[in-house]
Short mmCIF file of C-alpha atoms and ligand atoms in Angstrom, two decimals:
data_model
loop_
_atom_site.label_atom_id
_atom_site.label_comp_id
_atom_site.label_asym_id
_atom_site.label_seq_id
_atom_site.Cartn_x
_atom_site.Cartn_y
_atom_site.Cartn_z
CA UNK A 68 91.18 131.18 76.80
CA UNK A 69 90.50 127.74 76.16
CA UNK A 70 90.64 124.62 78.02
CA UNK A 71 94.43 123.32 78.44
CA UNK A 72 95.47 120.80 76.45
CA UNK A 73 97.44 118.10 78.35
CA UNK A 74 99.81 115.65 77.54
CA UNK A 75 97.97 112.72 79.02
CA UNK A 76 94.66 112.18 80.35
CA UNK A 77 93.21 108.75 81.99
CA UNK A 78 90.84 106.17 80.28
CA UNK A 79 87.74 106.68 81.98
CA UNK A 80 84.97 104.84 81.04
CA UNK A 81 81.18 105.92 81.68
CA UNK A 82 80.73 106.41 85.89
CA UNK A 83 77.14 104.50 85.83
CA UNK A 84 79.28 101.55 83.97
CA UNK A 85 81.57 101.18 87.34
CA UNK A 86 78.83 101.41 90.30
CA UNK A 87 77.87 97.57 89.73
CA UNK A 88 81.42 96.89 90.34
CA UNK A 89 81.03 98.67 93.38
CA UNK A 90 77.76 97.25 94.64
CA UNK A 91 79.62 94.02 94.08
CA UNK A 92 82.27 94.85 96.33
CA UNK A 93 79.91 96.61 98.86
CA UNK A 94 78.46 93.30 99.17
CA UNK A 95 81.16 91.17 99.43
CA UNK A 96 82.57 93.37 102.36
CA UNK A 97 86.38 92.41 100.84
CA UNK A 98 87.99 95.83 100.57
CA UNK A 99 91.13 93.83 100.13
CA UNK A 100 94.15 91.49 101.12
CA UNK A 101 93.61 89.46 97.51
CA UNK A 102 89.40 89.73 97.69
CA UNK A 103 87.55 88.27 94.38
CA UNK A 104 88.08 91.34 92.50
CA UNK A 105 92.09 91.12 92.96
CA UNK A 106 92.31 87.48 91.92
CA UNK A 107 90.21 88.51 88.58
CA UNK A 108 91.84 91.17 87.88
CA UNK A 109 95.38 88.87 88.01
CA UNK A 110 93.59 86.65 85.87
CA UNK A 111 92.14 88.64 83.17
CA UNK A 112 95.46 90.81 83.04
CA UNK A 113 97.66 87.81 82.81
CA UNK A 114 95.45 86.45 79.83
CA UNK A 115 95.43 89.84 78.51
CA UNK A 116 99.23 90.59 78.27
CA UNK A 117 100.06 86.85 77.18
CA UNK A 118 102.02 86.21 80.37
CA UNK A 119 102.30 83.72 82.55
CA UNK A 120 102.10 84.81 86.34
CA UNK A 121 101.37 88.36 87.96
CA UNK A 122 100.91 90.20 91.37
CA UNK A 123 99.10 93.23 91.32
CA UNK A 124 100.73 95.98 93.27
CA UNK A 125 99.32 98.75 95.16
CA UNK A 126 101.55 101.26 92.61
CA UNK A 127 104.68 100.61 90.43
CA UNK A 128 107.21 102.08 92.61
CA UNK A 129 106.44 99.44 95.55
CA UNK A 130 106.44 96.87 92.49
CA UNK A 131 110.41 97.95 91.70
CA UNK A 132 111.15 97.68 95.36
CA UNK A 133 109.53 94.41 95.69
CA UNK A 134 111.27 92.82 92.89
CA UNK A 135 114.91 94.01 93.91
CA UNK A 136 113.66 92.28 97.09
CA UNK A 137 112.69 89.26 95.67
CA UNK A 138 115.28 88.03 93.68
CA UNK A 139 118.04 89.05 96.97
CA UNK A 140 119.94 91.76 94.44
CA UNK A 141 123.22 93.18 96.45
CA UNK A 142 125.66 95.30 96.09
CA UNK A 143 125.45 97.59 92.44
CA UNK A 144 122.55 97.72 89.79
CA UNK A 145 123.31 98.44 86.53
CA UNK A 146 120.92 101.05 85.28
CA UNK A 147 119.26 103.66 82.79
CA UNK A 148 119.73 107.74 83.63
CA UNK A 149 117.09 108.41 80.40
CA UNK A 150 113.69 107.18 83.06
CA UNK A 151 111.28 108.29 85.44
CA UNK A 152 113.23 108.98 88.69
CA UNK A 153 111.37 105.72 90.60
CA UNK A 154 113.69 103.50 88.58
CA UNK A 155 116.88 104.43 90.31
CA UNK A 156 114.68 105.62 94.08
CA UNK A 157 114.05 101.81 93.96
CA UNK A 158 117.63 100.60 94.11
CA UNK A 159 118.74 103.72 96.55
CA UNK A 160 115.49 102.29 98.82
CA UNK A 161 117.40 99.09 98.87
CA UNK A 162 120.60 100.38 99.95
CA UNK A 163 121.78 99.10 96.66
CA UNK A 164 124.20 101.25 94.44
CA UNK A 165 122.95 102.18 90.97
CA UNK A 166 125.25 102.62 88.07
CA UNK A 167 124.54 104.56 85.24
CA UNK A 168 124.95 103.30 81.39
CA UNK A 169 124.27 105.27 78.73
CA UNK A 170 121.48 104.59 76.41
CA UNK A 171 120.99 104.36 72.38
CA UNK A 172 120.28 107.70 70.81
CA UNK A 173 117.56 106.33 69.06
CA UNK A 174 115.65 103.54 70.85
CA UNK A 175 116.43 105.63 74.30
CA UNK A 176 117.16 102.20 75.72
CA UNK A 177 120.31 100.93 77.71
CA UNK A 178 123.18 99.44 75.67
CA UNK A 179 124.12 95.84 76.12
CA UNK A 180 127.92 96.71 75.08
CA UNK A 181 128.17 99.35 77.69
CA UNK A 182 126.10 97.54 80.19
CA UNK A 183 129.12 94.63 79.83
CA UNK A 184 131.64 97.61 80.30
CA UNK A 185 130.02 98.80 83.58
CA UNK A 186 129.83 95.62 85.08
CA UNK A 187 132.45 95.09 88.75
CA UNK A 188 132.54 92.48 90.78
CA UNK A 189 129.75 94.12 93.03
CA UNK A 190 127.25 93.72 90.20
CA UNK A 191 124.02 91.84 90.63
CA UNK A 192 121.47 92.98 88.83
CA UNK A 193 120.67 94.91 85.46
CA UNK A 194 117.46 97.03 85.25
CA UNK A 195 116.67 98.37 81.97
CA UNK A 196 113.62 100.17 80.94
CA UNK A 197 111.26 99.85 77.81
CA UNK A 198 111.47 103.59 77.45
CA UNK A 199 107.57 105.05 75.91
CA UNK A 200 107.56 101.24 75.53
CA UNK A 201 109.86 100.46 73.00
CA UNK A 202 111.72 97.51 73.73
CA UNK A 203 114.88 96.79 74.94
CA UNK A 204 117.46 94.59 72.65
CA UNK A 205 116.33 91.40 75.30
CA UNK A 206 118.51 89.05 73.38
CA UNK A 207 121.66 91.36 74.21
CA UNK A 208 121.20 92.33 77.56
CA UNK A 209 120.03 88.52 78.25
CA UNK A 210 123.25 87.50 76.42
CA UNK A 211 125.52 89.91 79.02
CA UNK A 212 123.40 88.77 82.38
CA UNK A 213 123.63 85.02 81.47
CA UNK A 214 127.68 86.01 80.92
CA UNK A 215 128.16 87.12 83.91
CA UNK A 216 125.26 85.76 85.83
CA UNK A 217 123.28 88.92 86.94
CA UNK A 218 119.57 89.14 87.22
CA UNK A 219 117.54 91.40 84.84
CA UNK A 220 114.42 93.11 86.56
CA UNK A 221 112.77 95.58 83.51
CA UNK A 222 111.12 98.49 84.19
CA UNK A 223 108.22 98.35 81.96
CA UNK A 224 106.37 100.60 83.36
CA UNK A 225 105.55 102.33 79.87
CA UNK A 226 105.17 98.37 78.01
CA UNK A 227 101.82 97.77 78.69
CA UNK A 228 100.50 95.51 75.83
CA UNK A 229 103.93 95.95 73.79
CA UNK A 230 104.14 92.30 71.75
CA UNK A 231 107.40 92.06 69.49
CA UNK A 232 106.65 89.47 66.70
CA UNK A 233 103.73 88.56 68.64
CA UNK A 234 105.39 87.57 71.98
CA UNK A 235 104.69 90.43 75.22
CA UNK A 236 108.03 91.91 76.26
CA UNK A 237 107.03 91.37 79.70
CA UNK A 238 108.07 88.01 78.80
CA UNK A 239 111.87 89.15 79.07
CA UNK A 240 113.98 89.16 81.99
CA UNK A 241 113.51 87.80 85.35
CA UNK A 242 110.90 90.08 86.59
CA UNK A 243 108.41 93.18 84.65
CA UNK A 244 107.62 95.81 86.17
CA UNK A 245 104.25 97.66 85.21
CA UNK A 246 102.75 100.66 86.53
CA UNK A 247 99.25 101.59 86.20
CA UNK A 248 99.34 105.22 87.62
CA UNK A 249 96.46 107.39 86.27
CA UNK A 250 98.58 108.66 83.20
CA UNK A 251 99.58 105.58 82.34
CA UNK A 252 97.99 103.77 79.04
CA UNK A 253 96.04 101.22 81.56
CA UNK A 254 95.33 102.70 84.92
CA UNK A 255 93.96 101.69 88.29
CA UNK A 256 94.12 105.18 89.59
CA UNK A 257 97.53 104.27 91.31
CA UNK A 258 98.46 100.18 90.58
CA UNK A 259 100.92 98.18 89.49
CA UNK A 260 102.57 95.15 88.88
CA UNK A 261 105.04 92.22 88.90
CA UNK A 262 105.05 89.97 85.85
CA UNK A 263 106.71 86.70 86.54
CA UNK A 264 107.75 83.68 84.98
CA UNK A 265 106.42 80.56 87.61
CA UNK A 266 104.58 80.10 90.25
CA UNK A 267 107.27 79.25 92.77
CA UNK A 268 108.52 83.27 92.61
CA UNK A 269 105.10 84.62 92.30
CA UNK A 270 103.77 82.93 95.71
CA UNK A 271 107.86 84.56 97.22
CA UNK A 272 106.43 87.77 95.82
CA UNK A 273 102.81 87.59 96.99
CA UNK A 274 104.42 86.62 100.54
CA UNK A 275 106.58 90.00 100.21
CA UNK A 276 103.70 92.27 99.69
CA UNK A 277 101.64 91.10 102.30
CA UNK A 278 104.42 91.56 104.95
CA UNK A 279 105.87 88.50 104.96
CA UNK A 280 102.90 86.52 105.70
CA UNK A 281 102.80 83.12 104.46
CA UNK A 282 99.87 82.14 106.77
CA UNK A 283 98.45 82.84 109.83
CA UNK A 284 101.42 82.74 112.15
CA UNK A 285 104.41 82.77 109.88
CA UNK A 286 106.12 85.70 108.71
CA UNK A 287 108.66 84.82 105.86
CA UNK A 288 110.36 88.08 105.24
CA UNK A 289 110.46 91.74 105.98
CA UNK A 290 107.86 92.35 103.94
CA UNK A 291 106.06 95.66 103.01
CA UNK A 292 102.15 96.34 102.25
CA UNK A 293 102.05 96.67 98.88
CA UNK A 294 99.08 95.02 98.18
CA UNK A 295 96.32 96.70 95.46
CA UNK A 296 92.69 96.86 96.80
CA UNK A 297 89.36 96.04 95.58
CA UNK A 298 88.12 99.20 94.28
CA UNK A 299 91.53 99.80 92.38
CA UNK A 300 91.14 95.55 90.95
CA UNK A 301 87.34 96.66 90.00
CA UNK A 302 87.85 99.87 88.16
CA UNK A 303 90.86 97.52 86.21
CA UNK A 304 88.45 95.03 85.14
CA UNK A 305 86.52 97.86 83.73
CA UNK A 306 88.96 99.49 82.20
CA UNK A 307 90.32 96.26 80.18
CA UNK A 308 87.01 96.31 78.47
CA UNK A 309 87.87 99.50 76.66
CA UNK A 310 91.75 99.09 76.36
CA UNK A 311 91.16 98.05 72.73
CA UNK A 312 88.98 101.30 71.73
CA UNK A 313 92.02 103.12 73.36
CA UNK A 314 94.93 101.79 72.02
CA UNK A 315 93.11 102.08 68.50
CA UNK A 316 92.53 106.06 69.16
CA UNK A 317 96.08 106.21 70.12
CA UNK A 318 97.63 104.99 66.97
CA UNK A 319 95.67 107.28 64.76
CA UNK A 320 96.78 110.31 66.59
CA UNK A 321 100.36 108.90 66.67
CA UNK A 322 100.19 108.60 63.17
CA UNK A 323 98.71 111.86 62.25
CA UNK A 324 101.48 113.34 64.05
CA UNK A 325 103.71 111.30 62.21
CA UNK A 326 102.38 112.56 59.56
CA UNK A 327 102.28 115.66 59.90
CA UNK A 328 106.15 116.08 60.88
CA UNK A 329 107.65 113.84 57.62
CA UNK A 330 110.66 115.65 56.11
CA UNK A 331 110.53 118.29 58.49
CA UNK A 332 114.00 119.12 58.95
CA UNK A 333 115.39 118.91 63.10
CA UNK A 334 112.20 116.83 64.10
CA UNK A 335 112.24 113.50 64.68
CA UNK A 336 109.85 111.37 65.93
CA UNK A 337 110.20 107.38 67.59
CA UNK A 338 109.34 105.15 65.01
CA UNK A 339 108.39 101.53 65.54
CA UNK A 340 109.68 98.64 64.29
CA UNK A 341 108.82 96.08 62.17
CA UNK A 342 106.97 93.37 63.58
CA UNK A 343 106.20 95.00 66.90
CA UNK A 344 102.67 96.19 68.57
CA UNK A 345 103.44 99.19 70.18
CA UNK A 346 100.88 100.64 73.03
CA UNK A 347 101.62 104.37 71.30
CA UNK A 348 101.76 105.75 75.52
CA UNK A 349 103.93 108.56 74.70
CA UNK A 350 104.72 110.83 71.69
CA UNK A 351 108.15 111.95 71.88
CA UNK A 352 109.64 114.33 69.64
CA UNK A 353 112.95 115.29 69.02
CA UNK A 354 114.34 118.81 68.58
CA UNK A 355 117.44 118.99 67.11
CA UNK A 356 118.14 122.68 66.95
CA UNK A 357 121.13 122.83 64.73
CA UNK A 358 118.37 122.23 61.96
CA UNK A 359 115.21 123.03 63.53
CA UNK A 360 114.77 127.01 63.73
CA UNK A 361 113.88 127.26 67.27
CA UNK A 362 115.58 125.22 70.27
CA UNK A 363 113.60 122.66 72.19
CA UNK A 364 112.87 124.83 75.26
CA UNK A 365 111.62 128.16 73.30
CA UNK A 366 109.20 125.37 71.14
CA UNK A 367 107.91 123.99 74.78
CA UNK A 368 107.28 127.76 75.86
CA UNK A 369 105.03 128.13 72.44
CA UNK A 370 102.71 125.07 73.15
CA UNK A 371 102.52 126.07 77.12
CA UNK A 372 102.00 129.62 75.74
CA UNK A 373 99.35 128.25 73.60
CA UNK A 374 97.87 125.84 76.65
CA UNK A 375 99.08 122.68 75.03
CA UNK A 376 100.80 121.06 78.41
CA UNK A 377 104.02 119.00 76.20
CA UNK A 378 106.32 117.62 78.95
CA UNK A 379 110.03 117.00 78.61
CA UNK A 380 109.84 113.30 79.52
CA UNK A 381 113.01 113.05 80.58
CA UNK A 382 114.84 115.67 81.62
CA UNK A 383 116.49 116.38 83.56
CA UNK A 384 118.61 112.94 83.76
CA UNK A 385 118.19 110.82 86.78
CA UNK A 386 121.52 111.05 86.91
CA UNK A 387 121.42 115.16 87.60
CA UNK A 388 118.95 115.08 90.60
CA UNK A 389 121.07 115.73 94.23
CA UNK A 390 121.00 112.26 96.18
CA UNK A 391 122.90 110.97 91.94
CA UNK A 392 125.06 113.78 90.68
CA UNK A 393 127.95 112.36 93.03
CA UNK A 394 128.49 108.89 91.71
CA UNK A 395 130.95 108.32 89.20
CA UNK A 396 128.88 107.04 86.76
CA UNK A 397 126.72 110.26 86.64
CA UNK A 398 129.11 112.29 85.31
CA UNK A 399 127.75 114.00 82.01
CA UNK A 400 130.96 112.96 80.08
CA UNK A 401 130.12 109.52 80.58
CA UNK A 402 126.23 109.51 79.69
CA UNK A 403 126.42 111.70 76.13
CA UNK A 404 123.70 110.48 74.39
CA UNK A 405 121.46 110.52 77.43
CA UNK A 406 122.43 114.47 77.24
CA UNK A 407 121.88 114.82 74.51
CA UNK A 408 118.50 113.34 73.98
CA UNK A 409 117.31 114.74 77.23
CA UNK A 410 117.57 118.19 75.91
CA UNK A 411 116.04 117.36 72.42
CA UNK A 412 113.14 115.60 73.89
CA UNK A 413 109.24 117.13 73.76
CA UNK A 414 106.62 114.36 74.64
CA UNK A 415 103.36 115.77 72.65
CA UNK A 416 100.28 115.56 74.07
CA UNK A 417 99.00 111.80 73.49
CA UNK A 418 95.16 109.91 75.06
CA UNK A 419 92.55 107.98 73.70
CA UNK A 420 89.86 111.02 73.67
CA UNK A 421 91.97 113.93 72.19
CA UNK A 422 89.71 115.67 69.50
CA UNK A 423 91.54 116.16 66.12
CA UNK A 424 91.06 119.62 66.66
CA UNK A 425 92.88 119.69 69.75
CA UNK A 426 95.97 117.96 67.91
CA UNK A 427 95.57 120.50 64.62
CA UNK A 428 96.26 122.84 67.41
CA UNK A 429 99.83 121.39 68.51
CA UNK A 430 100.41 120.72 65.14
CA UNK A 431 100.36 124.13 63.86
CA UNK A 432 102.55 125.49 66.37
CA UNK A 433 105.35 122.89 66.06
CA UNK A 434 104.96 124.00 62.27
CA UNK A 435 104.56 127.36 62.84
CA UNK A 436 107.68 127.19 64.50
CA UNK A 437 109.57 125.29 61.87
CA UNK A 438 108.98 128.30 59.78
CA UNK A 439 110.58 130.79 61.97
C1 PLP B 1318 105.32 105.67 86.14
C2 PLP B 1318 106.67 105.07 86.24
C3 PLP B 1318 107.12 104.41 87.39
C4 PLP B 1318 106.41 104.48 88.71
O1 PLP B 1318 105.17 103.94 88.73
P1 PLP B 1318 104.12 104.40 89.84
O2 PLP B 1318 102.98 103.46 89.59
O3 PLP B 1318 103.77 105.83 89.60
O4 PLP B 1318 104.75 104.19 91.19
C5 PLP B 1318 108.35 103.76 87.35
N1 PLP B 1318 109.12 103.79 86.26
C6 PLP B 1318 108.74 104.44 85.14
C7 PLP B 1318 109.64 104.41 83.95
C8 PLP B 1318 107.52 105.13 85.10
O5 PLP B 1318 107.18 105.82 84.01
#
């Protein structure tokens, strides 16, 4: 049998082409609490993206929590069910009260119009995500939170890099969230981070990471330690270096697959938009098996059969896992489309050094199957 195939794998450049980073931090002795490598890292990132002002988080999740934090958000959060479950853990590790919307069968992404229906008089704060990092419609959900005067924290944890007419989504909102977990596109083993617009809220947000501590002998807030280290800043600084290479390698195989599946009837793949530079992070496919010979779990079982690790990214709903299924707004009546896609979704395997080969492989098997 060969190797698996799975459906990400992490940028990593050449060992040798890390250990000066290292000696550099040997030497320094700063292992971290914002050492040299951290403040470059912030730097270079920030210049990177085409933002403004970030903090560099010692993982996403602790980013979320941070922000919610940050900007004071009470009472309810209006929210996606269609994400990784950290979106909602964040609010619930607030004591704040998520609310479900449901998304946009085709961009995945909440719906300003039922975002403006959900909204109570407990509402604070909206929290959409850029799902696979496609984005939002900012304009709309700005429109609604300026409306009603609610806070917008994103979840971009998948928008890496994502420009829309040549302006970074992270832009949007009050607060970004990235995350740059290992299968991320841009990964510091486990990292993350807060994009915001000033300074004033990024020195609140470095304060809130660091315990509190705005010097010395003054504690500001009931912080938490959130902070990213050296060695995590370092292997970032590296890794920008071949982000470029990577996001290249990623489009072809998107396209290929793309490809590949045109006019294949019950597949459907994400397609981007005019005008936008996607970060092609995930390959989601879409099985709809009134028209596609096989349903979307027995083609999963064929490419796990085969060793080709697909992933259905997401399902099940947030809104289905135990410490959820209770609220009101999870009920499966209310969240169609995010059924619906949930169940049609296959996220194909998708990194920058996948061998052709390796995708002919998946290929054939999704193609096999539309045959059947
Ligand atoms: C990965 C991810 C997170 C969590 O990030 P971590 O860095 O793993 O804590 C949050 N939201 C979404 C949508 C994600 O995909």
């Amino acid at each position: 049998m060969t190797k698996p195939i799975p459906v990400t794998s992490p940028l990593l450049p050449p060992l040798e082409d890390f250990l000066p980073y290292l000696e550099e931090v040997w030497e320094s002795r700063r292992l971290t609490n914002g050492g040299p490598m951290h403040e470059r890292l912030e730097q270079e990132l920030a210049s990177y993206l085409g933002v403004e002002h970030m903090c560099l988080f010692a993982n996403g999740t602790l980013a979320l929590v941070a922000a919610l934090q940050a900007l004071r958000i009470t009472g309810e959060v209006i929210t996606t069910p269609y994400s990784f479950v950290a979106t909602a853990h964040s609010v619930l590790w607030n004591g704040l009260k998520p609310v479900f919307v449901d998304v946009d069968p085709v961009t995945c992404n909440l719906d300003p119009a039922r975002v403006e229906e959900a909204i109570t008089p407990a509402t604070s704060a909206i929290m959409p995500v850029h799902c696979y990092g496609i984005p939002c419609d900012i304009e709309g959900i700005q429109r609604v939170a300026d409306t009603y005067g609610l806070k917008v924290i994103y979840d971009a944890a998948h928008a890496f890099g994502v420009r829309q007419n040549g302006v970074s989504i992270l832009r949007g909102g009050d607060l970004s969230i990235l995350s740059f977990h290992a299968t991320k596109v841009f990964n510091t083993f486990e990292g993350g981070a807060i994009i915001c617009p000033d300074a004033k809220i990024k020195k609140r947000i470095d304060y809130l990471k660091n315990f509190g501590f705005a010097d010395e002998v003054t504690v500001v807030a009931p912080g938490i330690n959130g902070k990213m280290n050296e060695v995590q800043a370092a292997f970032g600084l590296l890794q920008l270096k071949h982000l470029d290479g990577a996001l290249m390698a990623r489009r072809q195989l998107f396209e290929r697959y793309h490809e590949a599946f045109r006019g294949t009837p019950g597949l459907r793949l994400v397609s981007p938009a005019r005008g936008l530079d996607w970060n092609y992070s995930y390959c989601p496919l879409f099985v709809d098996d009134q028209r596609f010979p096989v349903s979307r779990d027995a083609l999963f079982l064929r490419l796990r059969d085969a060793g080709i690790l697909a992933r259905r990214y997401f399902y099940p709903l947030i809104s289905e896992f135990p410490m959820y299924r209770g609220l009101d707004s999870a009920q499966p009546k209310r969240l169609g489309n995010a059924f619906d896609i949930s169940r049609q979704v296959i996220c194909l395997p998708i990194f920058p050094h996948m061998q052709e080969r390796e995708q002919d492989v998946v290929i054939a098997i999704v193609l096999d199957a539309a045959r059947a």
